[in-house]
CSV table of C-alpha atoms in Angstrom, one decimal:
chain,number,residue,atom,x,y,z
A,1,MET,CA,34.6,-102.5,-5.5
A,2,LEU,CA,37.4,-103.6,-3.8
A,3,SER,CA,36.4,-106.5,-2.1
A,4,ALA,CA,34.9,-108.2,-5.2
A,5,LEU,CA,38.7,-108.6,-6.2
A,6,LEU,CA,39.3,-111.4,-3.4
A,7,HIS,CA,36.4,-113.1,-5.3
A,8,ARG,CA,37.2,-115.9,-8.2
A,9,ALA,CA,34.0,-115.2,-9.0
A,10,THR,CA,34.2,-111.0,-9.1
A,11,HIS,CA,37.3,-110.5,-9.7
A,12,ASP,CA,37.7,-109.9,-13.5
A,13,TRP,CA,34.9,-107.9,-13.7
A,14,ALA,CA,36.2,-106.0,-10.3
A,15,LEU,CA,39.9,-105.5,-11.8
A,16,GLY,CA,38.3,-104.7,-15.3
A,17,GLN,CA,35.9,-102.3,-13.3
A,18,LEU,CA,39.0,-100.5,-11.7
A,19,ILE,CA,41.3,-100.8,-14.6
A,20,ALA,CA,38.6,-98.4,-16.7
A,21,HIS,CA,37.9,-96.1,-14.4
A,22,ASP,CA,41.9,-95.6,-14.2
A,23,GLU,CA,43.6,-96.5,-17.1
A,24,LYS,CA,46.8,-94.9,-15.9
A,25,ARG,CA,46.9,-97.3,-12.9
A,26,ALA,CA,45.8,-100.4,-14.9
A,27,ARG,CA,49.5,-101.9,-15.3
A,28,THR,CA,50.3,-101.5,-11.5
A,29,LEU,CA,46.4,-102.9,-10.9
A,30,ILE,CA,47.2,-106.3,-12.8
A,31,SER,CA,50.4,-106.9,-12.0
A,32,MET,CA,49.3,-107.1,-8.1
A,33,PHE,CA,46.8,-109.6,-9.0
A,34,HIS,CA,48.7,-111.8,-11.7
A,35,ASN,CA,52.4,-113.8,-11.5
A,36,THR,CA,54.4,-111.2,-14.6
A,37,ALA,CA,56.5,-112.2,-17.2
A,38,THR,CA,58.2,-109.2,-19.5
A,39,PRO,CA,60.6,-109.9,-21.9
A,40,THR,CA,63.6,-107.8,-21.2
A,41,GLN,CA,66.1,-109.3,-23.9
A,42,MET,CA,65.5,-111.3,-27.1
A,43,SER,CA,68.3,-112.0,-29.4
A,44,ALA,CA,68.5,-113.9,-32.3
A,45,GLY,CA,70.9,-114.3,-35.6
A,46,HIS,CA,74.4,-113.2,-36.6
A,47,ALA,CA,73.3,-111.4,-40.2
A,48,PRO,CA,70.4,-109.5,-41.9
A,49,ASN,CA,70.2,-111.9,-44.6
A,50,VAL,CA,70.9,-115.1,-42.8
A,51,ILE,CA,67.1,-116.6,-40.8
A,52,PRO,CA,68.3,-118.2,-37.9
A,53,SER,CA,67.7,-121.3,-36.4
A,54,THR,CA,67.4,-120.2,-33.3
A,55,ALA,CA,66.3,-117.2,-30.9
A,56,GLU,CA,66.5,-116.9,-27.5
A,57,ALA,CA,64.8,-114.0,-25.2
A,58,VAL,CA,65.1,-113.2,-21.3
A,59,LEU,CA,61.7,-113.2,-19.4
A,60,ASP,CA,61.4,-110.9,-15.9
A,61,GLY,CA,59.0,-113.3,-13.9
A,62,ARG,CA,57.7,-111.5,-11.4
A,63,LEU,CA,55.7,-114.1,-8.5
A,64,LEU,CA,53.1,-113.4,-6.4
A,65,PRO,CA,52.9,-114.3,-3.0
A,66,GLY,CA,51.5,-118.2,-2.9
A,67,PHE,CA,53.9,-118.9,-5.6
A,68,ASP,CA,56.9,-121.0,-6.1
A,69,ARG,CA,59.3,-121.5,-9.4
A,70,GLU,CA,57.3,-124.8,-10.2
A,71,SER,CA,53.2,-123.2,-9.5
A,72,PHE,CA,55.2,-120.1,-12.2
A,73,LEU,CA,57.1,-122.3,-14.7
A,74,ALA,CA,53.7,-124.4,-14.7
A,75,GLU,CA,51.2,-121.3,-15.8
A,76,LEU,CA,53.7,-119.9,-18.1
A,77,LYS,CA,55.1,-122.9,-20.5
A,78,PRO,CA,51.5,-123.4,-22.3
A,79,LEU,CA,51.7,-119.4,-23.0
A,80,LEU,CA,55.1,-120.1,-25.0
A,81,GLY,CA,53.7,-122.7,-27.5
A,82,GLU,CA,55.2,-125.8,-28.1
A,83,GLY,CA,59.1,-126.4,-29.0
A,84,ILE,CA,60.2,-123.9,-25.9
A,85,GLU,CA,62.8,-124.6,-23.9
A,86,VAL,CA,63.2,-122.7,-20.3
A,87,GLU,CA,66.1,-122.2,-18.3
A,88,VAL,CA,65.7,-120.2,-15.1
A,89,MET,CA,68.9,-118.0,-14.5
A,90,GLU,CA,67.4,-116.4,-11.4
A,91,TYR,CA,65.2,-117.1,-8.3
A,92,GLY,CA,64.2,-115.2,-5.5
A,93,GLY,CA,60.6,-115.8,-5.4
A,94,PRO,CA,58.2,-113.6,-4.0
A,95,LEU,CA,58.6,-112.5,-0.2
A,96,GLU,CA,56.3,-111.1,2.5
A,97,THR,CA,56.5,-109.5,6.2
A,98,PRO,CA,54.8,-109.5,8.8
A,99,VAL,CA,52.8,-106.4,9.5
A,100,ASN,CA,52.8,-107.2,13.1
A,101,THR,CA,56.2,-106.2,14.1
A,102,PRO,CA,57.3,-102.9,16.8
A,103,LEU,CA,59.1,-102.2,13.3
A,104,PHE,CA,55.6,-101.1,11.2
A,105,ALA,CA,54.2,-99.8,14.7
A,106,ALA,CA,57.3,-97.0,14.1
A,107,MET,CA,56.5,-96.9,10.7
A,108,ALA,CA,53.1,-96.0,11.6
A,109,ALA,CA,53.4,-93.7,14.5
A,110,GLY,CA,56.1,-92.2,12.9
A,111,LEU,CA,54.1,-90.9,9.9
A,112,ARG,CA,51.1,-90.5,11.6
A,113,ARG,CA,53.3,-87.3,13.7
A,114,HIS,CA,53.8,-85.5,10.7
A,115,ASP,CA,50.7,-86.3,9.2
A,116,PRO,CA,47.7,-87.1,11.6
A,117,ASP,CA,45.5,-88.3,8.6
A,118,ALA,CA,47.8,-90.9,7.6
A,119,ILE,CA,46.3,-94.2,6.5
A,120,VAL,CA,49.3,-96.5,6.6
A,121,LEU,CA,48.3,-99.8,5.3
A,122,PRO,CA,50.8,-102.4,3.5
A,123,TYR,CA,51.3,-102.9,-0.4
A,124,LEU,CA,51.9,-105.2,-2.7
A,125,LEU,CA,55.1,-104.0,-4.6
A,126,ALA,CA,54.6,-105.0,-7.8
A,127,GLY,CA,58.6,-105.0,-8.7
A,128,ALA,CA,62.2,-105.8,-7.7
A,129,THR,CA,63.6,-105.7,-4.2
A,130,ASP,CA,67.2,-105.7,-2.2
A,131,ALA,CA,64.7,-107.0,0.2
A,132,LYS,CA,65.0,-110.8,-0.8
A,133,PHE,CA,68.5,-110.8,0.2
A,134,ALA,CA,68.5,-110.0,3.9
A,135,ALA,CA,64.8,-111.8,3.6
A,136,ARG,CA,67.4,-115.3,3.5
A,137,LEU,CA,69.3,-113.9,6.7
A,138,GLY,CA,66.1,-113.8,8.2
A,139,ILE,CA,65.8,-110.2,8.8
A,140,LYS,CA,62.5,-108.8,8.1
A,141,THR,CA,62.3,-105.4,5.6
A,142,TYR,CA,59.7,-103.0,4.9
A,143,GLY,CA,59.8,-100.8,1.4
A,144,PHE,CA,58.7,-97.5,3.4
A,145,SER,CA,60.0,-94.3,1.8
A,146,PRO,CA,57.5,-91.9,2.5
A,147,LEU,CA,56.2,-89.4,0.7
A,148,ARG,CA,53.6,-86.5,1.0
A,149,LEU,CA,52.9,-86.0,-3.0
A,150,ALA,CA,50.8,-82.7,-4.2
A,151,PRO,CA,47.2,-84.0,-5.9
A,152,GLY,CA,47.7,-85.3,-9.2
A,153,GLU,CA,51.5,-85.4,-9.3
A,154,PRO,CA,51.7,-88.5,-11.4
A,155,PHE,CA,54.4,-90.7,-9.1
A,156,SER,CA,53.2,-94.1,-10.0
A,157,GLU,CA,54.1,-92.8,-13.7
A,158,LEU,CA,58.0,-91.3,-13.0
A,159,ILE,CA,59.0,-94.0,-10.9
A,160,HIS,CA,62.1,-95.5,-12.6
A,161,GLY,CA,60.8,-93.3,-15.9
A,162,HIS,CA,63.7,-91.6,-17.9
A,163,ASP,CA,62.5,-88.8,-15.9
A,164,GLU,CA,62.1,-89.6,-13.2
A,165,ARG,CA,61.4,-87.5,-9.7
A,166,VAL,CA,60.0,-86.3,-6.8
A,167,SER,CA,59.0,-83.0,-5.8
A,168,VAL,CA,61.1,-80.8,-3.6
A,169,GLN,CA,58.9,-80.9,-0.4
A,170,ALA,CA,57.9,-84.4,-1.0
A,171,LEU,CA,61.3,-85.5,-0.1
A,172,ALA,CA,61.1,-82.7,2.1
A,173,PHE,CA,58.5,-84.5,3.8
A,174,GLY,CA,59.6,-88.0,3.6
A,175,VAL,CA,63.4,-87.3,5.0
A,176,GLN,CA,61.9,-85.5,8.1
A,177,VAL,CA,59.4,-88.7,8.7
A,178,LEU,CA,62.2,-91.4,7.4
A,179,TYR,CA,65.0,-89.8,10.6
A,180,ASP,CA,62.3,-89.5,13.3
A,181,VAL,CA,61.2,-93.4,12.1
A,182,VAL,CA,64.6,-94.2,12.7
A,183,ARG,CA,65.7,-92.5,15.6
A,184,ASP,CA,62.8,-93.0,17.4
A,185,PHE,CA,62.9,-96.8,16.8
A,186,THR,CA,66.9,-97.2,17.9
A,187,SER,CA,66.8,-95.7,20.6
A,188,ARG,CA,64.2,-97.9,22.0
């Protein structure tokens, strides 16, 4: 099923199957395979009884690796319709970091030391990250936040939610793994 996501002819079908079986993760899966634009701010008018002559919306666009500002705008503009002006207020571009580095290997080894059954693999983060600022300086970064979640713990539903949290046990595991990885990697 997952390999079908990588082929244009079977992508939509495979994504539909995954979403149908896991509706809670549908948004995350869709954003991992598509550029997204989410309206986050809107304004129009100055009084409740006056029809506004203009309206503005701020869109938060997230681009997949392989896309740039121009290709994203070419995809977005036809969806907005005629007469809509688009101004890019800030652009960071997508970020990719290779996994064949000593730091990635150290993270994998450290995690396996604490959980021998762990499977370490890269993940496409659909959200924003400050790693973009470090990347401009040539610094390779990873969003390494190890947690040992209990089965059924609704982690993805709690991220940046009004009740964002993880269990104390999950956090304690992560702090120990992260400490060991930093200690071991910096002592080389």
